[in-house]
mmCIF file of C-alpha atoms in Angstrom:
data_model
loop_
_atom_site.group_PDB
_atom_site.id
_atom_site.type_symbol
_atom_site.label_atom_id
_atom_site.label_comp_id
_atom_site.label_asym_id
_atom_site.label_seq_id
_atom_site.Cartn_x
_atom_site.Cartn_y
_atom_site.Cartn_z
ATOM 1 C CA GLN A 184 16.519 0.572 -0.626
ATOM 2 C CA LEU A 185 18.081 -0.912 -3.763
ATOM 3 C CA ALA A 186 18.078 -4.495 -2.483
ATOM 4 C CA ALA A 187 14.481 -4.144 -1.306
ATOM 5 C CA SER A 188 13.426 -2.647 -4.660
ATOM 6 C CA CYS A 189 15.149 -5.408 -6.622
ATOM 7 C CA ALA A 190 13.541 -8.050 -4.414
ATOM 8 C CA ALA A 191 10.104 -6.460 -4.852
ATOM 9 C CA CYS A 192 10.590 -6.279 -8.622
ATOM 10 C CA ALA A 193 11.732 -9.921 -8.726
ATOM 11 C CA HIS A 194 8.698 -11.036 -6.726
ATOM 12 C CA ASP A 195 6.424 -9.094 -9.097
ATOM 13 C CA LEU A 196 8.081 -10.883 -12.023
ATOM 14 C CA GLU A 197 7.673 -14.236 -10.312
ATOM 15 C CA ARG A 198 3.977 -13.602 -9.661
ATOM 16 C CA GLY A 199 3.495 -12.699 -13.316
ATOM 17 C CA ALA A 200 5.432 -15.738 -14.513
ATOM 18 C CA GLY A 201 3.855 -18.210 -12.103
ATOM 19 C CA GLY A 202 7.139 -19.481 -10.710
ATOM 20 C CA ALA A 203 10.482 -18.644 -9.119
ATOM 21 C CA LEU A 204 13.153 -16.945 -11.220
ATOM 22 C CA HIS A 205 15.883 -19.400 -12.180
ATOM 23 C CA PHE A 206 19.382 -18.346 -13.258
ATOM 24 C CA PRO A 207 21.127 -21.099 -15.234
ATOM 25 C CA ALA A 208 24.922 -21.170 -15.296
ATOM 26 C CA GLY A 209 26.078 -18.319 -17.513
ATOM 27 C CA ALA A 210 23.131 -16.017 -16.742
ATOM 28 C CA GLU A 211 24.825 -14.603 -13.638
ATOM 29 C CA PHE A 212 26.753 -11.351 -13.188
ATOM 30 C CA LEU A 213 30.373 -11.702 -14.384
ATOM 31 C CA GLY A 214 29.560 -15.093 -15.907
ATOM 32 C CA SER A 215 32.198 -16.274 -18.366
ATOM 33 C CA HIS A 216 29.959 -18.325 -20.699
ATOM 34 C CA LEU A 217 26.633 -17.942 -22.481
ATOM 35 C CA PHE A 218 23.738 -19.762 -20.844
ATOM 36 C CA TRP A 219 22.312 -21.143 -24.107
ATOM 37 C CA GLY A 220 23.340 -23.542 -26.879
ATOM 38 C CA LYS A 221 26.920 -24.745 -26.571
ATOM 39 C CA CYS A 222 27.545 -22.286 -23.711
ATOM 40 C CA ARG A 223 30.361 -20.624 -25.616
ATOM 41 C CA PRO A 224 32.737 -18.270 -23.789
ATOM 42 C CA ARG A 225 31.625 -14.658 -23.553
ATOM 43 C CA PRO A 226 33.963 -12.031 -25.059
ATOM 44 C CA ALA A 227 34.006 -10.296 -21.659
ATOM 45 C CA PRO A 228 32.541 -10.998 -18.214
ATOM 46 C CA HIS A 229 28.751 -10.655 -18.195
ATOM 47 C CA GLU A 230 27.697 -7.116 -17.263
ATOM 48 C CA GLY A 231 24.398 -8.085 -15.636
ATOM 49 C CA VAL A 232 21.992 -10.968 -15.117
ATOM 50 C CA ASP A 233 19.766 -12.640 -17.691
ATOM 51 C CA LEU A 234 16.110 -13.052 -16.789
ATOM 52 C CA CYS A 235 15.324 -16.131 -18.825
ATOM 53 C CA GLU A 236 13.660 -18.952 -16.870
ATOM 54 C CA VAL A 237 11.254 -19.705 -14.043
ATOM 55 C CA ARG A 238 10.588 -22.863 -12.070
ATOM 56 C CA GLU A 239 6.932 -23.554 -11.334
ATOM 57 C CA PRO A 240 6.114 -25.178 -8.003
ATOM 58 C CA ASN A 241 4.469 -28.590 -8.085
ATOM 59 C CA SER A 242 1.513 -29.624 -5.925
ATOM 60 C CA ALA A 243 3.894 -30.122 -2.962
ATOM 61 C CA GLY A 244 5.272 -26.594 -3.399
ATOM 62 C CA VAL A 245 8.650 -27.823 -4.674
ATOM 63 C CA ALA A 246 10.115 -25.959 -7.670
ATOM 64 C CA GLY A 247 9.985 -28.053 -10.822
ATOM 65 C CA GLU A 248 12.023 -28.011 -14.012
ATOM 66 C CA PRO A 249 12.889 -24.577 -15.411
ATOM 67 C CA ARG A 250 10.879 -23.245 -18.329
ATOM 68 C CA PRO A 251 11.691 -20.199 -20.472
ATOM 69 C CA LEU A 252 9.979 -16.870 -19.979
ATOM 70 C CA PRO A 253 7.686 -16.250 -22.973
ATOM 71 C CA VAL A 254 8.097 -13.607 -25.652
ATOM 72 C CA GLY A 255 6.042 -10.603 -24.597
ATOM 73 C CA PHE A 256 6.544 -11.185 -20.872
ATOM 74 C CA GLY A 257 6.162 -7.747 -19.260
ATOM 75 C CA LEU A 258 8.887 -5.993 -17.272
ATOM 76 C CA PRO A 259 8.327 -3.126 -14.810
ATOM 77 C CA ALA A 260 10.902 -0.541 -13.738
ATOM 78 C CA VAL A 261 13.065 -1.617 -10.791
ATOM 79 C CA LEU A 262 12.988 1.914 -9.300
ATOM 80 C CA ASP A 263 11.317 5.251 -10.007
ATOM 81 C CA GLY A 264 13.403 7.232 -12.473
ATOM 82 C CA VAL A 265 13.772 8.780 -15.896
ATOM 83 C CA VAL A 266 14.747 7.237 -19.242
ATOM 84 C CA VAL A 267 18.153 8.522 -20.380
ATOM 85 C CA ALA A 268 18.937 6.293 -23.381
ATOM 86 C CA VAL A 269 17.319 3.895 -25.837
ATOM 87 C CA PHE A 270 19.244 1.997 -28.520
ATOM 88 C CA GLU A 271 19.153 -1.167 -30.630
ATOM 89 C CA ASP A 272 20.870 -4.381 -29.526
ATOM 90 C CA PHE A 273 21.403 -7.804 -31.115
ATOM 91 C CA VAL A 274 17.991 -9.123 -30.011
ATOM 92 C CA GLY A 275 15.719 -6.098 -29.595
ATOM 93 C CA ARG A 276 16.232 -2.768 -27.863
ATOM 94 C CA THR A 277 17.991 -1.523 -24.734
ATOM 95 C CA VAL A 278 16.621 1.096 -22.342
ATOM 96 C CA VAL A 279 18.634 2.854 -19.612
ATOM 97 C CA MET A 280 16.894 4.566 -16.687
ATOM 98 C CA ARG A 281 18.507 6.930 -14.146
ATOM 99 C CA HIS A 282 17.458 6.863 -10.485
ATOM 100 C CA ASP A 283 18.735 10.086 -8.891
ATOM 101 C CA HIS A 284 17.529 9.191 -5.381
ATOM 102 C CA GLU A 285 19.856 6.144 -5.336
ATOM 103 C CA ARG A 286 23.543 7.098 -5.361
ATOM 104 C CA VAL A 287 26.708 5.030 -5.100
ATOM 105 C CA PRO A 288 30.404 5.929 -4.800
ATOM 106 C CA GLY A 289 31.949 7.018 -8.092
ATOM 107 C CA LEU A 290 35.194 5.622 -9.476
ATOM 108 C CA GLY A 291 38.106 7.403 -7.847
ATOM 109 C CA ASP A 292 36.852 10.971 -7.817
ATOM 110 C CA GLY A 293 35.296 11.053 -4.339
ATOM 111 C CA GLU A 294 31.823 11.992 -5.565
ATOM 112 C CA THR A 295 28.708 9.834 -5.651
ATOM 113 C CA TRP A 296 27.076 8.836 -8.918
ATOM 114 C CA PRO A 297 23.391 8.172 -9.586
ATOM 115 C CA LEU A 298 22.354 4.573 -10.014
ATOM 116 C CA HIS A 299 21.030 3.442 -13.408
ATOM 117 C CA THR A 300 19.187 0.312 -14.490
ATOM 118 C CA LEU A 301 19.431 -1.125 -17.968
ATOM 119 C CA LEU A 302 17.065 -3.602 -19.624
ATOM 120 C CA ALA A 303 18.285 -5.137 -22.881
ATOM 121 C CA HIS A 304 16.851 -7.491 -25.520
ATOM 122 C CA VAL A 305 13.349 -6.094 -25.070
ATOM 123 C CA ASP A 306 10.499 -4.410 -26.907
ATOM 124 C CA LEU A 307 9.709 -1.059 -25.314
ATOM 125 C CA ALA A 308 6.313 -0.092 -23.984
ATOM 126 C CA GLU A 309 4.591 2.903 -25.554
ATOM 127 C CA GLY A 310 6.031 6.193 -24.340
ATOM 128 C CA ILE A 311 9.384 4.779 -23.195
ATOM 129 C CA VAL A 312 11.656 7.367 -24.803
ATOM 130 C CA PRO A 313 14.487 9.540 -23.463
ATOM 131 C CA SER A 314 13.260 11.960 -20.750
ATOM 132 C CA ALA A 315 10.145 9.860 -19.988
ATOM 133 C CA SER A 316 9.481 9.222 -16.296
ATOM 134 C CA VAL A 317 9.106 5.639 -15.068
ATOM 135 C CA LEU A 318 7.513 4.396 -11.857
ATOM 136 C CA GLN A 319 8.294 1.303 -9.829
ATOM 137 C CA THR A 320 4.961 -0.481 -9.964
ATOM 138 C CA SER A 321 3.932 -3.867 -11.286
ATOM 139 C CA SER A 322 0.939 -2.311 -13.051
ATOM 140 C CA VAL A 323 3.072 -0.112 -15.344
ATOM 141 C CA LEU A 324 5.411 -1.968 -17.679
ATOM 142 C CA VAL A 325 8.406 -0.388 -19.385
ATOM 143 C CA ALA A 326 9.273 -3.288 -21.689
ATOM 144 C CA ALA A 327 8.575 -6.872 -22.715
ATOM 145 C CA LEU A 328 10.780 -9.778 -23.780
ATOM 146 C CA ALA A 329 11.516 -9.455 -27.493
ATOM 147 C CA ALA A 330 11.446 -12.336 -29.959
ATOM 148 C CA SER A 331 15.037 -13.322 -30.671
ATOM 149 C CA LYS A 332 16.563 -12.738 -34.098
ATOM 150 C CA THR A 333 19.556 -14.953 -33.259
ATOM 151 C CA SER A 334 20.371 -18.332 -31.683
ATOM 152 C CA ALA A 335 19.928 -16.736 -28.246
ATOM 153 C CA PRO A 336 16.600 -17.610 -26.629
ATOM 154 C CA PRO A 337 14.314 -14.732 -25.632
ATOM 155 C CA HIS A 338 15.545 -13.229 -22.383
ATOM 156 C CA ALA A 339 15.910 -9.842 -20.704
ATOM 157 C CA HIS A 340 19.331 -8.657 -19.611
ATOM 158 C CA LEU A 341 19.296 -6.516 -16.440
ATOM 159 C CA SER A 342 22.301 -4.375 -15.525
ATOM 160 C CA LEU A 343 22.901 -1.924 -12.716
ATOM 161 C CA LEU A 344 25.275 0.921 -13.542
ATOM 162 C CA ALA A 345 26.763 3.897 -11.795
ATOM 163 C CA ALA A 346 27.494 6.895 -13.995
ATOM 164 C CA PRO A 347 28.160 10.570 -13.303
ATOM 165 C CA THR A 348 25.263 12.997 -13.683
ATOM 166 C CA SER A 349 27.129 14.560 -16.634
ATOM 167 C CA PHE A 350 27.433 11.252 -18.536
ATOM 168 C CA PRO A 351 26.663 11.858 -22.265
ATOM 169 C CA TRP A 352 23.814 9.349 -22.670
ATOM 170 C CA ALA A 353 22.428 11.172 -25.719
ATOM 171 C CA SER A 354 25.608 10.476 -27.688
ATOM 172 C CA LEU A 355 25.628 6.740 -26.919
ATOM 173 C CA GLY A 356 25.402 4.688 -30.111
ATOM 174 C CA GLY A 357 24.865 1.320 -28.486
ATOM 175 C CA TRP A 358 26.525 -1.452 -26.485
ATOM 176 C CA PRO A 359 30.018 -1.027 -28.022
ATOM 177 C CA ASP A 360 30.058 2.618 -26.885
ATOM 178 C CA LEU A 361 28.807 1.688 -23.407
ATOM 179 C CA LEU A 362 31.463 -1.018 -23.020
ATOM 180 C CA SER A 363 34.153 1.446 -24.136
ATOM 181 C CA PHE A 364 33.056 3.902 -21.448
ATOM 182 C CA SER A 365 33.157 1.049 -18.936
ATOM 183 C CA ALA A 366 36.694 0.057 -20.004
ATOM 184 C CA ARG A 367 37.760 3.688 -19.421
ATOM 185 C CA ARG A 368 36.086 3.597 -15.963
ATOM 186 C CA GLU A 369 33.621 6.342 -16.915
ATOM 187 C CA VAL A 370 30.706 4.095 -15.938
ATOM 188 C CA ALA A 371 30.688 1.091 -13.601
ATOM 189 C CA PHE A 372 28.613 -2.086 -13.877
ATOM 190 C CA LEU A 373 27.381 -3.305 -10.480
ATOM 191 C CA GLU A 374 25.993 -6.661 -9.397
ATOM 192 C CA PRO A 375 22.176 -6.705 -9.338
ATOM 193 C CA PRO A 376 21.096 -8.171 -5.976
ATOM 194 C CA LEU A 377 18.840 -10.716 -7.653
ATOM 195 C CA MET A 378 21.188 -13.682 -7.437
ATOM 196 C CA ALA A 379 20.685 -13.793 -3.670
ATOM 197 C CA LEU A 380 17.075 -14.853 -4.175
ATOM 198 C CA PRO A 381 16.414 -18.499 -3.234
ATOM 199 C CA GLN A 382 16.850 -20.829 -6.233
#
């Protein structure tokens, strides 16, 4: 169901943007460089994918040159779930949603962990706070692309994570904490199945 949900979400985004999602080099999962400016090396492999550009079809139906997604571009939830964390990031805010009906193998303990989605560098829709329910529908948005406060262009970072049900989301202070948990194998970043979409 995850791949189908991601594909449906991507197609909703493409309809809203008027073109096909485009992932420049560096926007991909585990990418080693930034996708903007001088494409400097990342401090660690990229933990998700960056939703940053679309390619509009021309009159012959062929995708044209990429153009950036605009500030304020709306983002729906990938799956039904509940908000478990909200924190600031270097562009805007990050929201993490847990999807209990989607489970994946945990890291070494034999149990399955619920899937989580994370959207970063966004402005949150009204009511998107910890414990709020979210629905997978294009008519209900959870966030929008935030205006950048740095040299990074506006973009939304999407991560998939697996984390145990007991994970202490309420104590999370931000990305440094999340990356520390990942380094200790207490959460796992997974590849979002968006890169398989035709480019």
